[in-house]
mmCIF file of C-alpha atoms in Angstrom:
data_model
loop_
_atom_site.group_PDB
_atom_site.id
_atom_site.type_symbol
_atom_site.label_atom_id
_atom_site.label_comp_id
_atom_site.label_asym_id
_atom_site.label_seq_id
_atom_site.Cartn_x
_atom_site.Cartn_y
_atom_site.Cartn_z
ATOM 1 C CA MET T 561 2.262 25.487 14.594
ATOM 2 C CA PHE T 562 4.017 27.342 11.789
ATOM 3 C CA THR T 563 7.304 26.337 10.144
ATOM 4 C CA LEU T 564 9.067 27.675 7.090
ATOM 5 C CA THR T 565 12.444 26.754 5.596
ATOM 6 C CA ARG T 566 14.519 29.117 3.477
ATOM 7 C CA ALA T 567 16.443 27.824 0.439
ATOM 8 C CA ASP T 568 19.731 27.993 2.383
ATOM 9 C CA GLY T 569 18.334 25.818 5.193
ATOM 10 C CA TYR T 570 17.443 28.400 7.835
ATOM 11 C CA GLU T 571 14.152 27.512 9.483
ATOM 12 C CA ILE T 572 11.468 29.553 11.223
ATOM 13 C CA SER T 573 9.247 27.841 13.763
ATOM 14 C CA THR T 574 6.576 28.912 16.234
ATOM 15 C CA ASP T 575 7.138 25.795 18.347
ATOM 16 C CA PRO T 576 7.428 27.261 21.872
ATOM 17 C CA ASP T 577 9.574 24.313 22.983
ATOM 18 C CA ARG T 578 12.283 25.330 20.512
ATOM 19 C CA ILE T 579 12.662 28.915 21.757
ATOM 20 C CA ASP T 580 15.908 29.164 23.748
ATOM 21 C CA LEU T 581 14.662 31.578 26.424
ATOM 22 C CA ASP T 582 18.061 31.818 28.096
ATOM 23 C CA ARG T 583 19.619 32.952 24.807
ATOM 24 C CA VAL T 584 16.715 35.283 24.020
ATOM 25 C CA HIS T 585 16.954 36.786 27.506
ATOM 26 C CA VAL T 586 20.659 37.538 27.025
ATOM 27 C CA TRP T 587 20.027 39.115 23.623
ATOM 28 C CA LEU T 588 17.187 41.314 24.824
ATOM 29 C CA SER T 589 18.465 42.269 28.267
ATOM 30 C CA THR T 590 22.021 43.110 27.196
ATOM 31 C CA ASP T 591 21.857 44.252 23.565
ATOM 32 C CA ALA T 592 18.318 45.373 22.609
ATOM 33 C CA TYR T 593 17.805 49.084 23.403
ATOM 34 C CA TRP T 594 14.098 48.531 24.151
ATOM 35 C CA ALA T 595 14.661 45.725 26.677
ATOM 36 C CA LEU T 596 17.950 46.454 28.431
ATOM 37 C CA GLY T 597 17.899 44.947 31.893
ATOM 38 C CA ARG T 598 14.680 43.007 31.313
ATOM 39 C CA GLU T 599 14.413 40.181 33.842
ATOM 40 C CA ARG T 600 14.445 36.600 32.586
ATOM 41 C CA GLU T 601 11.085 35.950 34.280
ATOM 42 C CA THR T 602 9.595 38.867 32.340
ATOM 43 C CA VAL T 603 10.943 37.464 29.069
ATOM 44 C CA ALA T 604 9.459 34.056 29.910
ATOM 45 C CA ARG T 605 6.035 35.506 30.780
ATOM 46 C CA ALA T 606 6.047 37.664 27.641
ATOM 47 C CA PHE T 607 6.732 34.680 25.391
ATOM 48 C CA THR T 608 4.172 32.522 27.218
ATOM 49 C CA GLY T 609 1.477 35.091 26.395
ATOM 50 C CA SER T 610 2.572 35.597 22.779
ATOM 51 C CA ILE T 611 3.431 33.768 19.588
ATOM 52 C CA GLY T 612 7.189 33.336 19.495
ATOM 53 C CA PHE T 613 8.975 32.927 16.165
ATOM 54 C CA GLY T 614 12.446 31.408 16.328
ATOM 55 C CA VAL T 615 14.937 31.272 13.462
ATOM 56 C CA TYR T 616 17.264 28.269 13.513
ATOM 57 C CA ARG T 617 20.565 27.835 11.721
ATOM 58 C CA PRO T 618 20.977 24.956 9.257
ATOM 59 C CA GLY T 619 23.140 22.096 10.425
ATOM 60 C CA ASP T 620 23.303 22.576 14.175
ATOM 61 C CA GLY T 621 19.787 24.028 14.637
ATOM 62 C CA ARG T 622 21.056 26.789 16.937
ATOM 63 C CA GLN T 623 18.621 29.679 17.404
ATOM 64 C CA VAL T 624 19.926 32.803 15.664
ATOM 65 C CA ALA T 625 16.929 35.157 15.691
ATOM 66 C CA VAL T 626 13.602 35.726 17.392
ATOM 67 C CA ALA T 627 10.396 37.707 17.106
ATOM 68 C CA ARG T 628 7.372 37.886 19.350
ATOM 69 C CA VAL T 629 3.788 38.682 18.360
ATOM 70 C CA VAL T 630 1.063 39.808 20.729
ATOM 71 C CA THR T 631 -2.262 39.219 18.996
ATOM 72 C CA ASP T 632 -5.933 38.430 19.369
ATOM 73 C CA GLY T 633 -5.508 36.127 16.384
ATOM 74 C CA ALA T 634 -8.352 37.811 14.524
ATOM 75 C CA THR T 635 -7.911 41.555 13.914
ATOM 76 C CA PHE T 636 -4.766 42.984 15.483
ATOM 77 C CA ALA T 637 -1.132 42.126 16.222
ATOM 78 C CA TRP T 638 1.890 43.858 17.687
ATOM 79 C CA LEU T 639 5.234 42.635 16.345
ATOM 80 C CA CYS T 640 7.947 43.117 18.956
ATOM 81 C CA ASP T 641 11.211 41.796 20.358
ATOM 82 C CA VAL T 642 12.608 41.210 16.870
ATOM 83 C CA TYR T 643 16.278 40.380 17.259
ATOM 84 C CA VAL T 644 18.908 38.797 15.007
ATOM 85 C CA ASP T 645 22.169 37.556 16.517
ATOM 86 C CA PRO T 646 24.944 39.992 15.482
ATOM 87 C CA ALA T 647 26.979 37.138 13.941
ATOM 88 C CA GLU T 648 24.069 36.334 11.598
ATOM 89 C CA ARG T 649 23.177 39.882 10.515
ATOM 90 C CA GLY T 650 23.530 40.968 6.916
ATOM 91 C CA SER T 651 22.060 37.833 5.351
ATOM 92 C CA GLY T 652 18.453 39.053 5.217
ATOM 93 C CA LEU T 653 17.229 37.022 8.184
ATOM 94 C CA GLY T 654 15.460 39.997 9.783
ATOM 95 C CA THR T 655 13.496 40.849 6.664
ATOM 96 C CA TRP T 656 12.719 37.178 6.042
ATOM 97 C CA LEU T 657 11.527 36.731 9.630
ATOM 98 C CA ALA T 658 9.326 39.842 9.578
ATOM 99 C CA GLY T 659 7.867 38.798 6.221
ATOM 100 C CA ALA T 660 7.101 35.307 7.510
ATOM 101 C CA VAL T 661 5.371 36.804 10.556
ATOM 102 C CA ARG T 662 3.332 39.094 8.291
ATOM 103 C CA ASP T 663 2.328 36.210 6.025
ATOM 104 C CA HIS T 664 1.433 33.891 8.908
ATOM 105 C CA LEU T 665 -0.748 36.547 10.545
ATOM 106 C CA ASN T 666 -2.410 37.242 7.201
ATOM 107 C CA GLU T 667 -3.326 33.547 6.942
ATOM 108 C CA LEU T 668 -4.997 33.878 10.370
ATOM 109 C CA GLY T 669 -7.012 36.842 9.087
ATOM 110 C CA VAL T 670 -5.096 39.474 11.058
ATOM 111 C CA ARG T 671 -5.002 42.603 8.909
ATOM 112 C CA ARG T 672 -3.440 45.225 11.204
ATOM 113 C CA ILE T 673 0.094 44.716 12.492
ATOM 114 C CA LEU T 674 1.938 47.408 14.418
ATOM 115 C CA LEU T 675 5.532 47.643 15.488
ATOM 116 C CA ALA T 676 7.862 50.248 16.897
ATOM 117 C CA THR T 677 11.467 50.695 15.822
ATOM 118 C CA LEU T 678 14.151 53.262 16.423
ATOM 119 C CA ASP T 679 16.530 52.234 13.671
ATOM 120 C CA ALA T 680 15.177 49.457 11.427
ATOM 121 C CA HIS T 681 12.572 51.277 9.356
ATOM 122 C CA GLY T 682 14.196 50.096 6.124
ATOM 123 C CA VAL T 683 13.937 46.431 7.122
ATOM 124 C CA TYR T 684 10.196 46.690 7.688
ATOM 125 C CA ALA T 685 9.504 49.007 4.739
ATOM 126 C CA LYS T 686 10.794 46.241 2.430
ATOM 127 C CA ILE T 687 7.801 44.096 3.404
ATOM 128 C CA GLY T 688 5.158 46.837 3.348
ATOM 129 C CA PHE T 689 5.228 48.558 6.736
ATOM 130 C CA LYS T 690 4.627 52.323 6.645
ATOM 131 C CA PRO T 691 4.706 55.087 9.265
ATOM 132 C CA VAL T 692 1.433 55.435 11.168
ATOM 133 C CA ALA T 693 -0.782 58.494 11.238
ATOM 134 C CA ALA T 694 0.508 59.882 14.521
ATOM 135 C CA ASP T 695 -2.580 61.976 15.176
ATOM 136 C CA ARG T 696 -4.711 58.804 15.414
ATOM 137 C CA TRP T 697 -2.635 56.840 17.916
ATOM 138 C CA MET T 698 -2.282 57.387 21.630
ATOM 139 C CA GLU T 699 -0.122 55.727 24.243
ATOM 140 C CA LEU T 700 -0.335 55.048 27.951
ATOM 141 C CA ASP T 701 3.085 54.112 29.298
ATOM 142 C CA GLN T 702 2.658 52.936 32.873
ATOM 143 C CA ARG T 703 6.256 52.241 33.793
ATOM 144 C CA VAL T 704 6.462 53.128 37.456
ATOM 145 C CA THR T 705 9.412 54.830 39.062
ATOM 146 C CA PRO T 706 10.037 54.435 42.787
ATOM 147 C CA VAL T 707 8.564 57.180 44.920
ATOM 148 C CA THR T 708 10.892 58.784 47.460
ATOM 149 C CA ASP T 709 10.095 61.265 50.224
ATOM 150 C CA LYS T 710 11.563 63.954 47.996
ATOM 151 C CA ASP T 711 9.072 63.125 45.217
ATOM 152 C CA GLN T 712 5.938 63.002 47.350
ATOM 153 C CA ASP T 713 3.562 65.947 47.505
ATOM 154 C CA LYS T 714 3.843 68.020 50.661
ATOM 155 C CA ASP T 715 0.075 68.367 50.929
ATOM 156 C CA PRO T 716 -1.786 65.701 52.905
ATOM 157 C CA PRO T 717 -3.903 63.245 50.902
ATOM 158 C CA LEU T 718 -7.516 64.160 50.237
ATOM 159 C CA THR T 719 -10.134 62.437 52.332
ATOM 160 C CA VAL T 720 -13.851 62.054 51.867
ATOM 161 C CA GLU T 721 -16.072 62.661 54.857
ATOM 162 C CA ARG T 722 -19.487 61.054 55.084
#
């Protein structure tokens, strides 16, 4: 388990029992462009299969930020679901959190960390992230949309005769 305390008392912890999944679900499903509408069960399963980093406010210990890391713990990690409560933004918590994640993964020996962002490039650039070489990376996005009669092919399915 990883913990880190900032000079002003904010604390980061990877203790899964401290993550407030109800709060995280609200943040992600209602305010994070990449997770709008995400079901609470999906959030819970995602955090169960990942390392969750919570940031907790000094004094009352209320969770004010979160990040999730999907990793093999040896060579590769994907940093995702990074979110700072709007009331806490502007105090450097996002950069501090991302830097703590980077440093913790480095201690584990993980050397490659990826993330995707639409609007926070500057936050991550401060701690060393750079754009990837797009011609090296590929993606398979398997989000499924419902099939209606209108969308189905008019030709019958192929069959194999023996």
